[in-house]
XYZ file of C-alpha atoms in Angstrom:
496
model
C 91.325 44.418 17.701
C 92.098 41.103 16.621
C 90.736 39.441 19.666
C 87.489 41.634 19.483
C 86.982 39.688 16.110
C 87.470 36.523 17.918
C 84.983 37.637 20.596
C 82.199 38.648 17.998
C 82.861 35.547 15.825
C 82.932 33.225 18.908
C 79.452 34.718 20.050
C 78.096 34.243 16.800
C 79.306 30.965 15.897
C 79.141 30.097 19.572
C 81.460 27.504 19.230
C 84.405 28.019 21.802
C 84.028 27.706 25.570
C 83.702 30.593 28.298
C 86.951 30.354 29.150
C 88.580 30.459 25.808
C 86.399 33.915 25.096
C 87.582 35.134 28.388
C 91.236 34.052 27.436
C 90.773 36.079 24.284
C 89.449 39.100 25.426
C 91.999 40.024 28.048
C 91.884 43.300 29.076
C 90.110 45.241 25.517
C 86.452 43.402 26.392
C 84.758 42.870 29.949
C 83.313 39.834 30.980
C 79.960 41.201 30.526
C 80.394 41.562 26.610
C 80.457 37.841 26.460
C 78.140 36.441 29.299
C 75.293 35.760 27.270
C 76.220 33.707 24.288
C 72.735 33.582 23.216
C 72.525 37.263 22.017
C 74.332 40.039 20.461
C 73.871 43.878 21.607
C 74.090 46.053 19.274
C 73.434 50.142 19.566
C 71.845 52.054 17.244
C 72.864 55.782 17.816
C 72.178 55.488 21.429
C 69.113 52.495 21.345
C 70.328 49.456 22.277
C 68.960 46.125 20.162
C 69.994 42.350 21.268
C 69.321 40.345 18.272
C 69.293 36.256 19.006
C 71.900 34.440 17.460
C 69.762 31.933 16.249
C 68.309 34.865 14.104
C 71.192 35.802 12.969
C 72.633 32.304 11.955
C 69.761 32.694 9.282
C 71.695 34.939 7.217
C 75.532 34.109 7.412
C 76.629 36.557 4.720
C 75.044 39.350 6.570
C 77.452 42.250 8.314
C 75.308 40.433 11.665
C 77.218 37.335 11.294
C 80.822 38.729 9.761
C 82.891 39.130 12.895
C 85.354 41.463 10.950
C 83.060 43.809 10.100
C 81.788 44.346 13.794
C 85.251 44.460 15.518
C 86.063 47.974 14.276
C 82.180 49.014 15.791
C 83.006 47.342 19.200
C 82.432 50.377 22.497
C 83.919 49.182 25.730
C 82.081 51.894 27.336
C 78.728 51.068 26.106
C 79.687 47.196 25.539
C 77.919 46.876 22.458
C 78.628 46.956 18.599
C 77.882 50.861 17.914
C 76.871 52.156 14.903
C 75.633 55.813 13.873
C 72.491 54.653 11.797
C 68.499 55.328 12.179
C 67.226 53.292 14.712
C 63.939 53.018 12.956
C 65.698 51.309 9.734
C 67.424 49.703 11.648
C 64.495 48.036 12.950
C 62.832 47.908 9.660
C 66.277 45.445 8.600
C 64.991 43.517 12.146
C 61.599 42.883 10.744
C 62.597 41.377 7.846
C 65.119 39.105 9.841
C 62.259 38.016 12.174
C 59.211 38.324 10.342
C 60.301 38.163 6.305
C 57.615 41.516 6.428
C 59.104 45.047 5.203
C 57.171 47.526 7.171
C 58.595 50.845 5.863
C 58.427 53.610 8.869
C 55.882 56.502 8.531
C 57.914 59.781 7.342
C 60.237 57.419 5.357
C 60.718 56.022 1.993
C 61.324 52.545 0.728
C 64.627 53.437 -1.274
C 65.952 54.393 2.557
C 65.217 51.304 3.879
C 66.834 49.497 0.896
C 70.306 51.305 1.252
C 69.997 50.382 5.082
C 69.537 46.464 3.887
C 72.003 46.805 1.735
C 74.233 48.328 4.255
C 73.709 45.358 6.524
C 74.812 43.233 3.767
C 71.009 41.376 3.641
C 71.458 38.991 0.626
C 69.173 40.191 -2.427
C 67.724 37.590 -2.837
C 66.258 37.582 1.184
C 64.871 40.718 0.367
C 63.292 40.154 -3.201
C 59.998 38.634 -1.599
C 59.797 40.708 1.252
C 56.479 42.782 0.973
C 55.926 46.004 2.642
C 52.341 47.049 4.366
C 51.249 48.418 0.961
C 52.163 44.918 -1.232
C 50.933 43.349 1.854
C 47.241 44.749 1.345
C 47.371 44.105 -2.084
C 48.737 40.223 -1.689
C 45.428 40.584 0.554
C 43.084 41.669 -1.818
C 44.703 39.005 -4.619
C 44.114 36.134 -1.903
C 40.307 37.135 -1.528
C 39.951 37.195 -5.115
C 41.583 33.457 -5.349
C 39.634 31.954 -2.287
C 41.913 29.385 -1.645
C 41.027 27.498 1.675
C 43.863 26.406 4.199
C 45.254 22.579 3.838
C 43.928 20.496 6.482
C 45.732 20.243 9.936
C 48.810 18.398 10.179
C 47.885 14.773 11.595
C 44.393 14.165 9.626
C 43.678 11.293 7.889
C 44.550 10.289 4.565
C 40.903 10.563 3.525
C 41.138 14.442 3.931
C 44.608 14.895 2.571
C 43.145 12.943 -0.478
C 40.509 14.987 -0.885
C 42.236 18.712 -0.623
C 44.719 17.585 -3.377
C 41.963 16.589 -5.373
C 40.204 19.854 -4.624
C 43.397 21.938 -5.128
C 43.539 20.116 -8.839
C 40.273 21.271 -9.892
C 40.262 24.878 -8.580
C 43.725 26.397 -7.983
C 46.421 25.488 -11.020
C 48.823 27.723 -9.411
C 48.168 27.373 -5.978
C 50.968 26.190 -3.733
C 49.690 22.932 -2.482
C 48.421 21.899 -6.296
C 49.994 18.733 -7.481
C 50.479 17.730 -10.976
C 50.116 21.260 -11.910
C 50.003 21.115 -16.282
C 47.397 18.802 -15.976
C 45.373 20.778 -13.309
C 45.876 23.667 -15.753
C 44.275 21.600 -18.847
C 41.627 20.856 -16.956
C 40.620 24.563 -16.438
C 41.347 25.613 -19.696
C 39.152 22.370 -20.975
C 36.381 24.011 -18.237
C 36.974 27.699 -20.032
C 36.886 26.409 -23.683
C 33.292 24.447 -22.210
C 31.790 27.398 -20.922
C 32.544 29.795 -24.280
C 31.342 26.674 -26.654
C 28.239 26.308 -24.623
C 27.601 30.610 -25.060
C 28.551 29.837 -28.913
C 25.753 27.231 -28.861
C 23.065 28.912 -27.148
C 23.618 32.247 -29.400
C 23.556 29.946 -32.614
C 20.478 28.183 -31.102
C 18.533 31.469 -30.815
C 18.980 32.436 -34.968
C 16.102 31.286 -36.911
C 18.375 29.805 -39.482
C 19.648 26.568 -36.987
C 15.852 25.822 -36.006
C 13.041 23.850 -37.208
C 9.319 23.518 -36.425
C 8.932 20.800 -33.571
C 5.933 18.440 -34.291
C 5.254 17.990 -30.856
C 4.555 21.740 -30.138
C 2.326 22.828 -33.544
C -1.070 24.117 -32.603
C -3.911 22.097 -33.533
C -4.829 23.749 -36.380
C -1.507 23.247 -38.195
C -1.509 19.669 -37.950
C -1.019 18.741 -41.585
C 3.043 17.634 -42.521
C 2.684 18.835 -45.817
C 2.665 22.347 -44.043
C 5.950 21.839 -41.976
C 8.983 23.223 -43.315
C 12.481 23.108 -41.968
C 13.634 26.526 -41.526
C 11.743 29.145 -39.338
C 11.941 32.118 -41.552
C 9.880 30.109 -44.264
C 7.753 28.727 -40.930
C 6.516 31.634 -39.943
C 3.681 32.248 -42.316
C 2.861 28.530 -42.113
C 2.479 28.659 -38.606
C -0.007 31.865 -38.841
C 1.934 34.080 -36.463
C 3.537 36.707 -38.681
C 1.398 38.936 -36.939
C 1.880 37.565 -33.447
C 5.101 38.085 -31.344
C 7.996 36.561 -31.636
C 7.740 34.534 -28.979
C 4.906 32.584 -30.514
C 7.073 31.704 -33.067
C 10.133 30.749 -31.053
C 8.245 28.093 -28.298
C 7.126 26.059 -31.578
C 10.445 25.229 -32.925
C 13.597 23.742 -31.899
C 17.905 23.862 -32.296
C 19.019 21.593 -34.578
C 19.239 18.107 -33.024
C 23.153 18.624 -33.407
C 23.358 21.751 -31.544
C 20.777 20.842 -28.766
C 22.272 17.355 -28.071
C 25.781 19.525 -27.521
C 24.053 21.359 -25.591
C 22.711 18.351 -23.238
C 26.579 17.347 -23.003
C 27.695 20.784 -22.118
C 25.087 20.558 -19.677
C 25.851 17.662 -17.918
C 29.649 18.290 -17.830
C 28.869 21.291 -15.708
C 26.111 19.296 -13.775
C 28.959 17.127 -13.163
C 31.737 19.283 -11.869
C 28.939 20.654 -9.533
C 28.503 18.014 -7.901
C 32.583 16.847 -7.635
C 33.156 20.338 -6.352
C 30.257 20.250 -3.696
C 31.687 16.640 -2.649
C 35.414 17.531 -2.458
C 34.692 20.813 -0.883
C 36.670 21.068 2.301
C 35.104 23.783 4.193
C 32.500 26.552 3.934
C 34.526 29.005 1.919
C 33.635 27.864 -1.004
C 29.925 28.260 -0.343
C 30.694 32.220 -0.049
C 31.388 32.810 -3.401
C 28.535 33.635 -6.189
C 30.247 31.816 -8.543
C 29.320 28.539 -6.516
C 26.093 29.821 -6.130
C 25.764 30.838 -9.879
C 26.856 26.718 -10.329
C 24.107 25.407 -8.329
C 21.268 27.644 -9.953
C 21.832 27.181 -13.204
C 22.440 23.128 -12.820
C 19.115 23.194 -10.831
C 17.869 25.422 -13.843
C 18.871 23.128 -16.719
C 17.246 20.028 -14.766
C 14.236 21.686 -14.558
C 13.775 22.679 -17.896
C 14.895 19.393 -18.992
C 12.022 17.522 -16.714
C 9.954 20.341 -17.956
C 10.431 19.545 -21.825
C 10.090 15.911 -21.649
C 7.132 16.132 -19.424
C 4.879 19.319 -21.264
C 7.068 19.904 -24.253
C 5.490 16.533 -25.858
C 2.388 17.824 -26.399
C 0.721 20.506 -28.306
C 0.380 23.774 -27.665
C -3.435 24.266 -27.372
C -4.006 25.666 -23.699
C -2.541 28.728 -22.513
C -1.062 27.127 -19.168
C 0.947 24.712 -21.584
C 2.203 28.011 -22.978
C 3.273 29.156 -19.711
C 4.964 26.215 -18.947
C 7.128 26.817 -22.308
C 7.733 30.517 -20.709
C 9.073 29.003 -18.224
C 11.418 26.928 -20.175
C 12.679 29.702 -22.092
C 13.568 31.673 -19.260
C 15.156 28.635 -17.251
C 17.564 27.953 -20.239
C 18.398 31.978 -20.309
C 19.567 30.943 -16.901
C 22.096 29.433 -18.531
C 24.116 32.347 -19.322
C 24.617 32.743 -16.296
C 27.726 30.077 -16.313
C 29.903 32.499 -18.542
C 30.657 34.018 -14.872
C 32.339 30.498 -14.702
C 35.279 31.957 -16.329
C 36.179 33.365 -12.727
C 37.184 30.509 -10.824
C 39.990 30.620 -13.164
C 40.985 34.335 -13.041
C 43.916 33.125 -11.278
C 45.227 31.608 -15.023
C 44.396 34.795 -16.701
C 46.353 37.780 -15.279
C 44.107 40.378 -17.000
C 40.991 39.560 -15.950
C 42.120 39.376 -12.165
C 43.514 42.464 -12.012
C 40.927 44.300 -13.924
C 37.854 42.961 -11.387
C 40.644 43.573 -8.820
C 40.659 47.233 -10.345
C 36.935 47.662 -10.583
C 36.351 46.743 -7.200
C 38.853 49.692 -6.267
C 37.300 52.269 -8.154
C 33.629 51.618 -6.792
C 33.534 54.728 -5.266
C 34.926 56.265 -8.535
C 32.155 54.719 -10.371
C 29.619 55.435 -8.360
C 30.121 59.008 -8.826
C 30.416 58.763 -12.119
C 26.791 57.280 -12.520
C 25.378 59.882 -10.069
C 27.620 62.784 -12.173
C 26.112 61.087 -15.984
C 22.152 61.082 -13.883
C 22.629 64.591 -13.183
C 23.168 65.922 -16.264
C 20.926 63.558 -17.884
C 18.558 65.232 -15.883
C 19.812 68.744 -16.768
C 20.106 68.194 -20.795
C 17.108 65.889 -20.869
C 14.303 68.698 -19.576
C 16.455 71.275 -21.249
C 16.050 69.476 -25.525
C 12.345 68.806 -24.407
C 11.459 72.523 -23.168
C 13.186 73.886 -26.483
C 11.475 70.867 -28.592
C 7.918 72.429 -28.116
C 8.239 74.771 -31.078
C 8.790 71.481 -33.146
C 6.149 69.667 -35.412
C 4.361 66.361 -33.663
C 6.702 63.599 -34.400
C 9.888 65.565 -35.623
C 12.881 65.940 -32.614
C 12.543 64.632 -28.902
C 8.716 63.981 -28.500
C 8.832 64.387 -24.846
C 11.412 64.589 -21.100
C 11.360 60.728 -20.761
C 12.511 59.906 -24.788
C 14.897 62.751 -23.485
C 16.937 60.706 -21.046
C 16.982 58.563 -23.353
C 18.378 60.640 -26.043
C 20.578 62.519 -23.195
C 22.747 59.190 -21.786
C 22.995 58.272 -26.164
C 24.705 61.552 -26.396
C 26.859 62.050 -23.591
C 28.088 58.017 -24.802
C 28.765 59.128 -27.632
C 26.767 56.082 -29.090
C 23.936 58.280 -31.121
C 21.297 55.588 -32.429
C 20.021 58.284 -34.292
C 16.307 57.327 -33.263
C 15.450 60.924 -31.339
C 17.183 64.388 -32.559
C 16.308 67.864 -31.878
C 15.215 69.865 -34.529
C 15.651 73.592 -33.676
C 18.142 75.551 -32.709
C 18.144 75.840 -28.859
C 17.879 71.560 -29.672
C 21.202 71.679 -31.242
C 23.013 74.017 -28.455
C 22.112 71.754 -25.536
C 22.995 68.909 -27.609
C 26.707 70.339 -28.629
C 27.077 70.498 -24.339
C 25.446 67.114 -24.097
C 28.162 65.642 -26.020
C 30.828 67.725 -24.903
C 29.861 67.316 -20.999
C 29.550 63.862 -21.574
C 33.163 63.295 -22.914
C 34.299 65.716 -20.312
C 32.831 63.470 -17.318
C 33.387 59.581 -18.654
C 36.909 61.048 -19.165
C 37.302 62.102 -15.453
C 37.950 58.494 -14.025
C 39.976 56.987 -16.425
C 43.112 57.792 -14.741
C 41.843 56.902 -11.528
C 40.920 53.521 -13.170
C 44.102 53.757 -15.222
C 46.238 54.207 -11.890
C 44.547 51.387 -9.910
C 45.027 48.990 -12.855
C 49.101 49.904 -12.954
C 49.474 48.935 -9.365
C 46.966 45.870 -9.455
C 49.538 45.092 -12.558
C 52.832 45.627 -11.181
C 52.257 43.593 -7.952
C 50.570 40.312 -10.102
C 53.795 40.632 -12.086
C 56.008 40.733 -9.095
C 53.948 37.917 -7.119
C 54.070 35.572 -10.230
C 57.400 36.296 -10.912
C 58.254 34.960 -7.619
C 55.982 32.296 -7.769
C 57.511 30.319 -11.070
C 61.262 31.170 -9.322
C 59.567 29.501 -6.128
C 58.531 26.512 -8.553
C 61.838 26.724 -10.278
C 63.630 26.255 -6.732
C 61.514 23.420 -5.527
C 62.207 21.637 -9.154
C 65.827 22.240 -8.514
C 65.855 20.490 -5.203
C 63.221 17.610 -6.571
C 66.288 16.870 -9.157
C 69.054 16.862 -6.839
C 66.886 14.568 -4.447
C 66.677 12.528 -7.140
C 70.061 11.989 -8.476
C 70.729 14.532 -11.379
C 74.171 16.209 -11.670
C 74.854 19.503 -12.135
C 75.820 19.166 -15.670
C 71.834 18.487 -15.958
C 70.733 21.547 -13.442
C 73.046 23.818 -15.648
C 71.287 22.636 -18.678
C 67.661 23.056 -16.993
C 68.975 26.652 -16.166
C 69.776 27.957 -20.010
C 66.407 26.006 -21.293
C 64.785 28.370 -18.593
C-alpha cells in the first residue's frame, strides 16, 4: 500500500515523472489511475468526482492533499479513492473548495455538513467565513443598506483612483477599500455630533426664552424702542398679539445672535459636504438613496431661506404678502430637520441602528397588519363608546364617533391623555376591551420583530467579527512587509 501512497502523493504534488509513477505502481495500480496528473477521481458511494489539483493544492492540510490518508481508500476496480459518504455533502465540502460559498442541501442540516468538513480535514479557519444561502441573503440585505459602489476598473487613471479613496473616506469607515480608516471614522462621528448639535439648536431656537423681538420685522405701529423688550414672553403684550396666534408672535422675533450664527455654520458645513459628495461621487448609486436626496433639499432649503431673510426679512411686516414670505421661511428652515436622517449614512458605525432599520424593513408585512388589525378595532370600539355615550350630558364623555377614534387608538396605546372618557357604564365595558384588545394586538408582533432583530444581530456580529480579524491579518502582513520581528507581532497579539 506503500506505493499507492506514493501514487496519490505524486499526483497531488505532481512532482515525479510518468515513468517514476509507473515504476511505483507496479502491478497494485493501472496505468489509467495515473494518466491524468491534472486531476484526482474520487467516488462518493458510487458518484464519481475529479477534483483539479490545482484546487486541491489550496488546502494542503486537507485529507484531499494527505496521500496517507487516501491510500487505504484506493479501488483498483473502480480506480478511484472510494469512500462511503453522502454525495451531496460531499459536494457541499466541493463548493466551499471552489467557490468559498456553503450551500447547505435541501432536506439537510448545517451541523451535517460541518462534521463532513471536518471529516475532510477543511482547516477551521477556511470554513469560519464561509456563508451559506441564508447568511448569503442577509450579507445581501446588509450590502444594500451600506450602498457601497464598486472601485473603479483596474487600469484607470490616477484621477479616478484619487477620487474613490477620497469618496471611500467620507462615506464608508469600514469599508474594505477605505484608507486611513480612524481618521475616516472621526470624520463621521464629527458629521453625527453636527447633525444632533444642529437639532439641539433649532429646538432651543424655537423656546421663547432664547429669542428677542427683531427691529426689522415690528409692525408699524410698534415702532417706538422704548416698547422693545428682550425676551418674548414679556414681548408678547407689547407687540399686541396675545390674542392672535402664535405664529404672529414667532415671525417678529429672532434666536439669539449666538445660536443663529451656529446655526449659519452648521449650515454651511452640511452645504459643504453636499457639494464634496456630489463632486467625488463615482457613479449613480449614490443618487438612489433618499438620504442624498434629503442632502440636496434641505441645502437648497437653507439657501433659500437665507436669500429670503436678507432680501424680505429687512423690512417690516406691514403687508400680508411680506407675511407670506416669512411663512415661507418658517417652513423652509423646518426643512431642516430633515438632516437628522443624516445619521444613516453612518449606520454602518452604529451596529444598532443598522440592524434595527434592517429589522423594520423585514417586518413590513408584520406591520402592516398590525395598523390594519389597530384600524379595525378602532373602528369597532370607537362607534361602540359613542352609541353608549348618548345617555350622557352635552360635554361630559366622548362627544361624538370621530373624538372616538381618537379616544379608541389613546386606549388601545395605552397612552390615555385623559382629554375624552366615557361616562356610563356600557362607556366603561367597551373601554376595559379597548385596553385589553389593544395590549393583546401591539403584543402580537413583538416576537416576530423580536426574532428578525436576533438574526439581523447574530449575522452583524459574525460579519464584523470577521471583518476586524480580516483587518488584523492585513496589519500582520503590513508589519512583516515592513521589517518587524516576531517578538513585536507576539506583542501586537496579547495587546489585541
Amino acid at each position: 500500500m506503500s506505493d499507492v501512497a506514493a501514487v496519490a502523493s505524486a499526483v497531488i504534488n505532481m512532482s515525479l515523472s510518468n515513468e517514476d509513477l509507473k515504476k511505483m505502481t507496479t502491478n497494485k495500480v493501472e496505468d489509467n489511475a495515473v494518466k491524468d496528473l491534472h486531476f484526482l477521481h474520487i467516488n462518493i458511494s458510487g458518484q464519481k468526482f475529479i477534483v483539479s489539483n490545482q484546487l486541491i493544492k489550496g488546502y494542503p492540510h486537507s485529507k484531499f492533499a494527505s496521500p496517507h490518508l487516501l491510500a487505504d481508500h484506493w479501488i483498483e476496480e473502480l480506480n478511484a479513492f472510494y469512500f462511503d459518504r453522502d454525495p451531496a455533502l460531499f459536494n457541499a465540502v466541493l463548493n466551499i473548495l471552489r467557490y468559498n460559498v456553503l450551500n447547505v442541501p435541501s432536506g439537510y442540516d448545517k451541523e451535517l455538513v460541518m462534521e463532513e468538513i471536518n471529516f475532510w480535514n477543511v482547516p477551521k479557519e477556511d470554513v469560519e467565513g464561509v456563508q451559506d444561502d441564508e447568511e448569503l441573503r442577509l450579507e445581501a440585505e446588509f450590502q444594500w443598506l451600506e450602498n457601497r459602489i464598486p472601485p473603479p476598473p483596474s487600469g484607470s487613471s490616477k484621477f479616478l483612483e484619487l477620487r474613490y479613496k477620497c469618496w471611500c473616506f467620507i462615506t464608508d469607515p469600514l469599508g474594505p477599500y477605505t484608507e486611513y480608516r480612524r481618521m475616516s471614522i472621526a470624520y463621521a462621528v464629527f458629521s453625527i455630533v453636527a447633525v444632533v448639535l444642529y437639532m439641539i439648536l433649532y429646538g432651543i431656537g424655537t423656546s421663547p426664552h432664547y429669542r428677542v423681538i427683531d427691529e426689522h420685522a415690528l409692525p408699524a405701529l410698534y415702532t417706538n424702542k422704548t416698547e422693545r423688550t428682550t425676551n418674548l414672553d414679556s414681548a408678547i403684550d407689547n407687540l399686541g398679539c396675545s390674542q392672535m396666534p402664535k405664529i404672529s408672535c414667532y415671525i417678529r422675533t429672532t434666536p439669539l445672535l449666538w445660536i443663529t450664527y451656529s446655526k449659519y455654520a452648521l449650515k454651511f458645513v452640511f452645504i459643504l459636504e453636499t457639494l464634496i459628495r456630489l463632486i467625488l461621487c463615482p457613479g449613480l448609486a449614490y443618487f438612489r438613496s433618499i438620504i442624498t436626496w434629503i442632502d440636496i433639499v434641505a441645502g437648497i432649503g437653507a439657501l433659500a431661506a437665507f436669500a429670503i431673510e436678507i432680501v424680505v426679512v429687512t423690512k417690516e411686516i406691514v403687508g400680508e404678502a411680506e407675511m407670506h414670505l416669512h411663512y415661507i421661511v418658517i417652513c423652509l428652515q423646518s426643512i431642516q430637520i430633515l438632516r437628522i436622517f443624516k445619521i444613516f449614512q453612518y449606520a454602518s458605525l452604529i451596529d444598532g441602528l443598522m440592524v434595527m432599520m434592517l429589522t423594520l424593513k423585514a417586518c413590513l408585512k408584520e406591520l402592516f397588519l398590525l395598523v390594519m388589525y389597530l384600524l379595525i378595532a378602532m373602528f369597532i370600539f370607537a362607534t361602540s363608546v359613542s352609541f353608549l355615550e348618548l345617555q350622557s350630558e352635552m360635554g361630559v364623555g366622548v362627544p361624538d364617533c370621530v373624538y372616538g377614534y381618537w379616544w379608541a387608538i389613546i386606549t388601545m396605546t395605552t397612552v390615555g391623555y385623559g382629554d375624552f372618557y366615557p361616562s356610563t357604564v356600557g362607556g366603561y365595558f367597551v373601554g376595559v376591551l379597548c385596553a385589553i384588545s389593544g395590549i393583546i394586538l401591539t403584543a402580537l408582533p413583538v416576537a416576530i420583530i423580536g426574532s428578525h432583530f436576533n438574526v439581523y444581530w447574530e449575522h452583524n456580529r459574525k460579519r464584523r467579527r470577521l471583518l476586524f480579524a480580516a483587518l488584523k491579518k492585513k496589519h500582520k502582513q503590513k508589519n512583516i512587509s515592513a521589517g518587524t520581528t516576531t517578538s513585536d507581532i507576539s506583542k501586537l497579539n496579547s495587546q489585541e
